[in-house]
Short mmCIF file of C-alpha atoms and ligand atoms in Angstrom, two decimals:
data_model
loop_
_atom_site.label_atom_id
_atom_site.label_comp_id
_atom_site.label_asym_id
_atom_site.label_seq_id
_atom_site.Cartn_x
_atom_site.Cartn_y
_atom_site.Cartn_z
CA UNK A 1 96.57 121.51 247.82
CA UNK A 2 100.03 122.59 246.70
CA UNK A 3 102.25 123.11 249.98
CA UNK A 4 102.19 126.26 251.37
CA UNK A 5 106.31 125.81 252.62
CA UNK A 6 106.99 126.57 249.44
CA UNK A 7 104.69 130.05 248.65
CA UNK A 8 106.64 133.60 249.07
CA UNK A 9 105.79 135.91 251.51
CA UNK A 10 106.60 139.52 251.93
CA UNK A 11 107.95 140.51 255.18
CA UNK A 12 108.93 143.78 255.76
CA UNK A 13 111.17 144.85 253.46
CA UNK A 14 112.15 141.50 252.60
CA UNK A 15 110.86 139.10 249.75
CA UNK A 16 110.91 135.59 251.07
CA UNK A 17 110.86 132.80 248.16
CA UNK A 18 109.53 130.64 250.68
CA UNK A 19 108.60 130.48 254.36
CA UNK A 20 111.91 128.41 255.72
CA UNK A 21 113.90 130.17 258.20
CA UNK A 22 117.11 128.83 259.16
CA UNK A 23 117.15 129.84 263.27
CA UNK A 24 119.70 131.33 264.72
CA UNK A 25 122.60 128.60 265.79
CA UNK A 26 125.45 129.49 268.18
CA UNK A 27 128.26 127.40 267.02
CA UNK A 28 131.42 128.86 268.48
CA UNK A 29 134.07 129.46 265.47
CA UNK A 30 134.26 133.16 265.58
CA UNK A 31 138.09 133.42 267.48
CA UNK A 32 138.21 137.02 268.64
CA UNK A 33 134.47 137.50 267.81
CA UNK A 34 135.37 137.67 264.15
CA UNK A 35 133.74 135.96 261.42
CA UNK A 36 135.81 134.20 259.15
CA UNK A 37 135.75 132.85 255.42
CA UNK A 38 134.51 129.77 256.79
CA UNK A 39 130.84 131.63 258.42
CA UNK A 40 131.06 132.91 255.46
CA UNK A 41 131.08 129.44 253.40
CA UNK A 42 128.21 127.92 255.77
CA UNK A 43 125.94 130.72 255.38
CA UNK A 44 126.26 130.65 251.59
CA UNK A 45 125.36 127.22 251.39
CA UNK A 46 122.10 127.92 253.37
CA UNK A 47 121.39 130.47 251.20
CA UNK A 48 117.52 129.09 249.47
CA UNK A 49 116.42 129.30 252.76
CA UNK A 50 113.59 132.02 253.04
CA UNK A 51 115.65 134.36 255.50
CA UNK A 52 118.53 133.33 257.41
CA UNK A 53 119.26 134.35 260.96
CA UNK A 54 122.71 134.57 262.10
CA UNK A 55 124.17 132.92 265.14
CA UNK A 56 123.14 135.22 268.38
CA UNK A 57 125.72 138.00 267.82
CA UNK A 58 127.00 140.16 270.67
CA UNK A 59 126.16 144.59 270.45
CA UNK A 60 129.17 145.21 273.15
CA UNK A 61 132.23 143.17 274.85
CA UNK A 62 130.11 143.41 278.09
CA UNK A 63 127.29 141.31 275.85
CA UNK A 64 129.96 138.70 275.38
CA UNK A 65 129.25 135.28 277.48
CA UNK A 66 130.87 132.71 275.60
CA UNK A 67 133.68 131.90 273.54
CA UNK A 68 134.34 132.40 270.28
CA UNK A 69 130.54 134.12 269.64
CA UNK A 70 131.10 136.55 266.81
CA UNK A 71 130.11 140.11 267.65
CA UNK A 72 129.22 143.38 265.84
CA UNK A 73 130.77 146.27 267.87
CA UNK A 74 134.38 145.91 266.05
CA UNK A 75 135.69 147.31 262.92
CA UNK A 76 137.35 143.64 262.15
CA UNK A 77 134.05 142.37 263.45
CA UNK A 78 131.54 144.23 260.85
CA UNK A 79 133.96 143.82 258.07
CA UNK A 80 134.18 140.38 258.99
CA UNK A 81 130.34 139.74 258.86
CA UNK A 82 130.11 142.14 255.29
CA UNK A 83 132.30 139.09 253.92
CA UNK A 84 129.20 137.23 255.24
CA UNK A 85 126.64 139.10 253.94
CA UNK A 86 128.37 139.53 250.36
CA UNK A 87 128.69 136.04 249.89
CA UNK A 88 125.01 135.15 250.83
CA UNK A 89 123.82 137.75 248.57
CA UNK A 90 126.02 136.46 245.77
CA UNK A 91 123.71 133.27 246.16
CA UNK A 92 120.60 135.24 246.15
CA UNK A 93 119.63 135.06 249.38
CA UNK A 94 118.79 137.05 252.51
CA UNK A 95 120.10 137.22 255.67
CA UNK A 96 119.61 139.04 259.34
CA UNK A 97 121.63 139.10 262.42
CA UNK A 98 120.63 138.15 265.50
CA UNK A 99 121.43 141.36 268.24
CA UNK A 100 122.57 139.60 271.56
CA UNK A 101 123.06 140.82 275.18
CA UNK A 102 124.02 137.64 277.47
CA UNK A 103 123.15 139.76 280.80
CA UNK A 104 124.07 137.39 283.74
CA UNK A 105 124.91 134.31 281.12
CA UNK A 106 128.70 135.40 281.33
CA UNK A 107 132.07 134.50 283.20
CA UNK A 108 134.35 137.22 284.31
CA UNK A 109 137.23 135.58 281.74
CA UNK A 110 134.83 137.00 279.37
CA UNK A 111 133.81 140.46 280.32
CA UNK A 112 135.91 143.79 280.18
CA UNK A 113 138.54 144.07 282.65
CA UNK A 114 137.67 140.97 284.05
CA UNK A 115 134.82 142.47 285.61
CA UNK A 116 131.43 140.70 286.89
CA UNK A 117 128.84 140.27 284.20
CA UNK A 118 125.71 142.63 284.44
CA UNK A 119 122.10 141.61 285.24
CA UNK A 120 118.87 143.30 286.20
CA UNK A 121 119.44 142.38 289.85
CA UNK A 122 122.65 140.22 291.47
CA UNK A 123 121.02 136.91 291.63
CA UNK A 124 123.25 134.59 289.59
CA UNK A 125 121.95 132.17 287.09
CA UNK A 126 121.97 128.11 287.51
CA UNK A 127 123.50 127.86 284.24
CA UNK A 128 126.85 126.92 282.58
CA UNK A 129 128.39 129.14 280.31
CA UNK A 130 132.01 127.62 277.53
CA UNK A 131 135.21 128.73 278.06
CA UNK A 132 138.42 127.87 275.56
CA UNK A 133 142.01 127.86 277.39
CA UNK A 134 144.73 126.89 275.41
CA UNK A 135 142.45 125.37 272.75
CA UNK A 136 140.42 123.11 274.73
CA UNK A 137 136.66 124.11 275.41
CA UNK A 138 134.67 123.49 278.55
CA UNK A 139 131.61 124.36 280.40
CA UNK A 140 131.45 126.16 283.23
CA UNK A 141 129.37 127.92 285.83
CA UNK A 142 128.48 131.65 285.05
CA UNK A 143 130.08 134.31 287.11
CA UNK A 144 127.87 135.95 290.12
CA UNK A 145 126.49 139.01 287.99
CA UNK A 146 126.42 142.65 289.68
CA UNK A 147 122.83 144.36 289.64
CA UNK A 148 123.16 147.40 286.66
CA UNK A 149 122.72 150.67 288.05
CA UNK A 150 119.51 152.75 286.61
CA UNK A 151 122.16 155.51 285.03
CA UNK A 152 123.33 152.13 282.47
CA UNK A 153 120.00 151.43 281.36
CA UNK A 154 120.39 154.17 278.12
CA UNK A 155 123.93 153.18 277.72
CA UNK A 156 122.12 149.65 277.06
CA UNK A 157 119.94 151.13 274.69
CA UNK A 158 122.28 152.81 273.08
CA UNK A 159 124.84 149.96 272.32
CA UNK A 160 121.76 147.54 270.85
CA UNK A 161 120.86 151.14 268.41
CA UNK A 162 123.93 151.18 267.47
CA UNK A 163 124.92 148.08 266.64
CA UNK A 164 121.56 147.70 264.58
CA UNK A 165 122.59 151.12 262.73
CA UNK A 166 125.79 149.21 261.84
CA UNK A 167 124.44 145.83 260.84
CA UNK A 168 122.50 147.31 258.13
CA UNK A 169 124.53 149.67 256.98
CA UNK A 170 128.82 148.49 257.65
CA UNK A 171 128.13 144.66 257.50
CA UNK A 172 125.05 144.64 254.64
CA UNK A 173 122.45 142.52 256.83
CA UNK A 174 118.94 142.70 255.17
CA UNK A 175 117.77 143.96 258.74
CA UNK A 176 118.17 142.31 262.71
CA UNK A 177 116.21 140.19 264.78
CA UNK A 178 116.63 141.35 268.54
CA UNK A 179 117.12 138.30 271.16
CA UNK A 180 114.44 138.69 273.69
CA UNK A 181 114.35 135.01 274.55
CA UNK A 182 116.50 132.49 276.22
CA UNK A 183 116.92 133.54 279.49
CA UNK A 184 119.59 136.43 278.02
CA UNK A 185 119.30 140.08 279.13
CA UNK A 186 115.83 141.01 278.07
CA UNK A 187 114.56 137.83 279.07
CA UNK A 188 116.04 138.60 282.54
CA UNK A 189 114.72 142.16 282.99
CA UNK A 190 111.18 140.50 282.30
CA UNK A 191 110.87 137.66 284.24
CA UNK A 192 110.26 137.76 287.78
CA UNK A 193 112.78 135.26 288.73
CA UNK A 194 116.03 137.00 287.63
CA UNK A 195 114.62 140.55 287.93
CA UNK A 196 113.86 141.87 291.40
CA UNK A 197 114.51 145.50 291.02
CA UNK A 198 112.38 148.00 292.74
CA UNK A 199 113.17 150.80 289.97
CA UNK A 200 111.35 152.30 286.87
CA UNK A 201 112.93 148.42 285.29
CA UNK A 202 111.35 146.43 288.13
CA UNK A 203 108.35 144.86 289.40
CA UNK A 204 104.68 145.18 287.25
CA UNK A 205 104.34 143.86 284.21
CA UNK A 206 104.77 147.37 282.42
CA UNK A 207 108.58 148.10 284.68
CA UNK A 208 109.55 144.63 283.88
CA UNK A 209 109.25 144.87 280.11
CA UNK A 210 110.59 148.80 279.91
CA UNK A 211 113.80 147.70 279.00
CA UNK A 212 112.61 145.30 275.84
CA UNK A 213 110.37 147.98 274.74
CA UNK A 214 112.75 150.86 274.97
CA UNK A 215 115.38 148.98 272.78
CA UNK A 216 112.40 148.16 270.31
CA UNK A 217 111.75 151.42 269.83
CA UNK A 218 115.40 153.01 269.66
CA UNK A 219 115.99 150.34 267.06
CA UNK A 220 112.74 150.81 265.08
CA UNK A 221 113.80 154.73 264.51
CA UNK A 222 116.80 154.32 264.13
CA UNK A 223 116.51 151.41 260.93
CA UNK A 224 112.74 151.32 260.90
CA UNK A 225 110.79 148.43 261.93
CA UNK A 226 110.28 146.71 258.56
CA UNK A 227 113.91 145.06 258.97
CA UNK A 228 113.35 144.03 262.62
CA UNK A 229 112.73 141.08 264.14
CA UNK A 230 111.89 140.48 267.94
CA UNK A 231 112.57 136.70 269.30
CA UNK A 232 110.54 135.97 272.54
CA UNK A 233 110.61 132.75 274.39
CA UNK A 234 107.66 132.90 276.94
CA UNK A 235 108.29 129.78 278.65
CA UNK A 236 111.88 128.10 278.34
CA UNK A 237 113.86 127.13 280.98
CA UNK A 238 116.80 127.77 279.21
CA UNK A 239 119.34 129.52 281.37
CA UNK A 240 117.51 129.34 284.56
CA UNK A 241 114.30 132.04 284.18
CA UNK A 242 110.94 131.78 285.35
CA UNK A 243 107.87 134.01 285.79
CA UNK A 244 105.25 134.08 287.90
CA UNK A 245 102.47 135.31 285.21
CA UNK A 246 104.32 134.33 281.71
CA UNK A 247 100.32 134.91 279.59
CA UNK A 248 99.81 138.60 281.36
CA UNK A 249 103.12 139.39 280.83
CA UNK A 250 103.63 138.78 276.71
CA UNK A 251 100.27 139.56 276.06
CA UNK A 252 100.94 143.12 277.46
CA UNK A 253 104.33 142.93 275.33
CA UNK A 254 102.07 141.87 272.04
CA UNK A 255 100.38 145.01 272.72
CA UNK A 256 102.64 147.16 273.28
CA UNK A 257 104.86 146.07 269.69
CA UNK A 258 101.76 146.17 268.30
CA UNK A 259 102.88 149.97 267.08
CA UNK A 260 106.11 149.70 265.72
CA UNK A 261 105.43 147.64 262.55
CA UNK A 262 108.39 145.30 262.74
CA UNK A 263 108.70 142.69 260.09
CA UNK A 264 108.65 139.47 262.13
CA UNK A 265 107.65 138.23 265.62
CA UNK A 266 109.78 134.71 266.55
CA UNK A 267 108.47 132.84 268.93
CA UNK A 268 109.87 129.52 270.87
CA UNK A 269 107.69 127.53 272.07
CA UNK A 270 108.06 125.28 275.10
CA UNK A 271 111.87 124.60 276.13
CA UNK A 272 114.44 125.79 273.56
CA UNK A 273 115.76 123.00 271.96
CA UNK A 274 113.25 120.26 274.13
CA UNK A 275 109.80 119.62 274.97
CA UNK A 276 107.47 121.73 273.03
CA UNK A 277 104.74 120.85 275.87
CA UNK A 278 105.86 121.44 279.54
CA UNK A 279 103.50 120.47 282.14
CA UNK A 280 104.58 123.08 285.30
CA UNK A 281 104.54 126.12 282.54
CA UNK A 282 101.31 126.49 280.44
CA UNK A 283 100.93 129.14 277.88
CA UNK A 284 98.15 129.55 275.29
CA UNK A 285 100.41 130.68 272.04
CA UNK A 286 96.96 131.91 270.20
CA UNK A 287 96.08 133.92 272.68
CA UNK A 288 99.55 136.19 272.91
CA UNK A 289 98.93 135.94 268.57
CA UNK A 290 95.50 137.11 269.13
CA UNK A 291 96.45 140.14 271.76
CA UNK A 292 99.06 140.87 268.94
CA UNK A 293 96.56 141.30 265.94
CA UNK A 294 93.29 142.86 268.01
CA UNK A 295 96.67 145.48 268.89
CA UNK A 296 96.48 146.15 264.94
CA UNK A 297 99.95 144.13 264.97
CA UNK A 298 100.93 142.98 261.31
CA UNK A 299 104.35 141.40 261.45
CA UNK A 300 105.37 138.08 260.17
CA UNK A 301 104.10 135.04 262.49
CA UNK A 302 107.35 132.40 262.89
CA UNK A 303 107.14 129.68 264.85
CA UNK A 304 110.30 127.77 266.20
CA UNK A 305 110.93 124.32 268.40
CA UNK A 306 111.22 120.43 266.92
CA UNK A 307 109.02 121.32 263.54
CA UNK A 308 109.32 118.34 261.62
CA UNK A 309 108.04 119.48 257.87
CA UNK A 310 104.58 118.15 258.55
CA UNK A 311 104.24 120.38 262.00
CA UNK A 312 105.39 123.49 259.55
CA UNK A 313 102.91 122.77 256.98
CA UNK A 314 100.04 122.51 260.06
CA UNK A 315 101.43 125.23 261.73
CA UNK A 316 101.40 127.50 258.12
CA UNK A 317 97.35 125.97 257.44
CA UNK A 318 96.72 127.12 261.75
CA UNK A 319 97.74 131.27 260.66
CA UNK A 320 101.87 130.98 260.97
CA UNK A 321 103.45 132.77 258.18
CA UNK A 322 107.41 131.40 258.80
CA UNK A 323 108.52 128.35 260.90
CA UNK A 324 112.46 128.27 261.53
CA UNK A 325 114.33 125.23 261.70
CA UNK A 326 117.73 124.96 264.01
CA UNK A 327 119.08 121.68 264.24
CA UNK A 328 117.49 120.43 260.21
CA UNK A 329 119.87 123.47 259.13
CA UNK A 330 123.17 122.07 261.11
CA UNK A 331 123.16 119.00 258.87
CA UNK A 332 121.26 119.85 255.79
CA UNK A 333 122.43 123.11 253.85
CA UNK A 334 119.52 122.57 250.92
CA UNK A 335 117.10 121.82 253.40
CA UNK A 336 114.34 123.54 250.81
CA UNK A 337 115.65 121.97 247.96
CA UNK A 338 115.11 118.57 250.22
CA UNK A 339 111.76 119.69 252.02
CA UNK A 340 110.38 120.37 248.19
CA UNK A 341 111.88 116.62 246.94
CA UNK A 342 110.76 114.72 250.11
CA UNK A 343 114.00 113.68 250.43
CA UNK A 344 115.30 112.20 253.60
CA UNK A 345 117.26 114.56 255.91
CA UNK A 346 120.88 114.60 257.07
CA UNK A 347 121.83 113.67 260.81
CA UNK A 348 123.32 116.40 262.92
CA UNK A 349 126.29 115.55 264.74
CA UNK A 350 126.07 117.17 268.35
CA UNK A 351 129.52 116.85 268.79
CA UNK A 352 130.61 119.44 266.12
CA UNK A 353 127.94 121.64 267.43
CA UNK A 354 130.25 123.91 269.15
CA UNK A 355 133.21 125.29 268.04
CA UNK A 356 135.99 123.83 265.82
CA UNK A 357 136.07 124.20 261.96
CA UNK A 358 134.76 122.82 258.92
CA UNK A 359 133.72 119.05 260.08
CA UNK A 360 130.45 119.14 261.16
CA UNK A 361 130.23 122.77 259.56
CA UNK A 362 130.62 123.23 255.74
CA UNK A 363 130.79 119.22 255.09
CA UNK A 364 127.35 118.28 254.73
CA UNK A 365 126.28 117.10 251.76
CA UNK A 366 123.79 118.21 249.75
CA UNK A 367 121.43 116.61 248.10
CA UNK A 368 123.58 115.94 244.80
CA UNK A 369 126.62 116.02 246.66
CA UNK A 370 125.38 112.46 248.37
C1 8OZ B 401 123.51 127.42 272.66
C2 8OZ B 401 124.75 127.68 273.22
C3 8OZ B 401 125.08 128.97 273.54
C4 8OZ B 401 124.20 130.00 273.30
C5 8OZ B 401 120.57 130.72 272.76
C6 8OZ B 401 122.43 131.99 271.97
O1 8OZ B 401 120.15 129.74 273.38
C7 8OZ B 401 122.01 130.86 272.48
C8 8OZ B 401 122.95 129.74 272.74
C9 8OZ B 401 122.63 128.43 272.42
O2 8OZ B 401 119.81 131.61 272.38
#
């Protein structure tokens, strides 16, 4: 059986030549949230992929929680990411960006004014969040978030429709994949442990997931939902969230996308960047699929978390349309070209992860580079 890696899919409005997705990678070497020549350059060379998805971008300087995290809600900052999208076109390939809101993830050295990062109730988060003073980067805690007032909620909306009305149309992306997951703002409104609001945004199931769903659908009609992506993470630990029901709660989400026709639904499974299995947090990923599809949903299937090419090719014979690799893509900018030729794989080097310039960045080789 030929490999099905390697077979095209349409998804949305996009052509894929293959079903590799490069995941989205926060790497930190966007000074003043603007992407330089050298984004640029590394997206270019990734550029066989199937679709690419750009590092988690910020929709508004209140969004912001790290440094040096590109963003979309500047002039310098769209033009910026259209020398992106240009130069991964050139190479024939397509590319998204990734629509971030940090919430509660955020220092005050980072927000507007200095003030206190926003969240869906003042609880902070157990969580570090990277700083750069005078040119040295470090971790620190995040700042103790204030609880958003119900009158913000459709100034929220508003800032994720129109940075998705700019992606597409100012900086060129093929379309935008919203971040739902991770413990970030969506994540917080709904999970029980970071949202404990007794509004219209808090407490069932259907209150808790208002917020995702309203940003869905401003986004959807205002680009239409065969260039959007949704990125869900039902389980992680990442950033300190936690529900009480995690199954009754995406299941009811699955159901409710169901309608919009988006392109692609990314899903994390287990602990981002960890354990794909974790023992205290069960969750049946077939059965949120399933609720999905009975819903009449159609949208792309991609998986995400430690694939190794013969999980993917599992994965794609189990019903997965896409699988997205994240750290494979760090170190290996023809990853196709490699996954095709069985060729062995690059090493990533963690400690060029984050921030600084081309080492670790642009200087992998490729295959016929080596
Ligand atoms: C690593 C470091 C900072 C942010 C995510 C956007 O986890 C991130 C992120 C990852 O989604």
């Amino acid at each position: 059986m030929t490999s099905s890696l390697f077979s095209p899919l349409r998804v949305g409005r996009m052509e894929l030549p293959n079903r590799i997705v490069m995941a989205p990678l926060t790497r930190n070497r966007a000074p003043d949230a603007i992407p330089t020549p050298l984004m640029a350059e590394y997206y270019a060379q990734r550029a066989s992929a199937g679709l690419l998805i750009t590092e988690a971008t910020a929709i508004s300087h209140q969004g912001q929680g790290y440094a040096d995290v590109p963003g979309l809600y500047g002039t310098e900052q769209l033009d910026g990411w259209r020398r992106v999208t240009d130069a991964v076109h050139a190479r024939g390939g397509r590319i998204v960006t990734q629509l971030w809101h940090v919430g509660r993830v955020s220092h005050v050295d980072l927000q507007p004014d200095g003030q206190r990062p926003v969240a869906p109730s003042a609880i902070a988060a157990r969580t570090k969040t990277y700083l750069i003073k005078d040119g040295k980067g470090s971790f620190v805690p995040t700042s103790e978030p204030r609880a958003l007032a119900a009158e913000e909620m459709p100034g929220i909306v508003h800032d994720f429709r129109h940075a998705a009305r700019h992606a597409v149309t100012t900086a060129g992306f093929d379309g935008v994949e919203v971040h739902g997951a991770n413990g970030y703002l969506l994540d917080q409104f709904l999970k029980t442990g970071a949202n404990q609001r007794s509004d219209y945004y808090g407490g069932s199931i259907p209150n808790r997931a208002r917020l995702l769903l309203e940003v869905m659908r401003a986004i959807v009609d205002e680009i239409g939902g065969d260039r959007v992506g949704l990125r869900l993470s039902p389980v992680t630990p990442a950033n300190d969230v936690t529900d009480e029901n995690p199954q009754a709660l995406f299941e009811y989400v699955m159901k409710q996308l169901a309608p919009l026709h988006l392109a692609y639904i990314h899903i994390i499974e287990g602990s981002t960047g960890g354990l794909r299995e974790l023992p205290d947090r069960p969750f049946d990923y077939e059965a949120m699929k399933q609720a999905y599809r009975r819903a009449g949903g159609h949208a792309a299937w991609m998986v995400n978390n430690g694939y190794t090419p013969e999980m993917a090719e599992q994965a794609l014979e189990h019903g997965a349309d896409l699988v997205a690799f994240g750290k494979a893509y760090i170190a290996n900018p023809d990853l196709v070209e490699r996954l095709r030729a069985k060729a062995p794989l690059n090493t990533p080097d963690t400690a060029t992860f984050y921030g600084g310039g081309a080492r670790g960045y642009t200087d992998y080789p490729t295959l016929g580079q080596a």
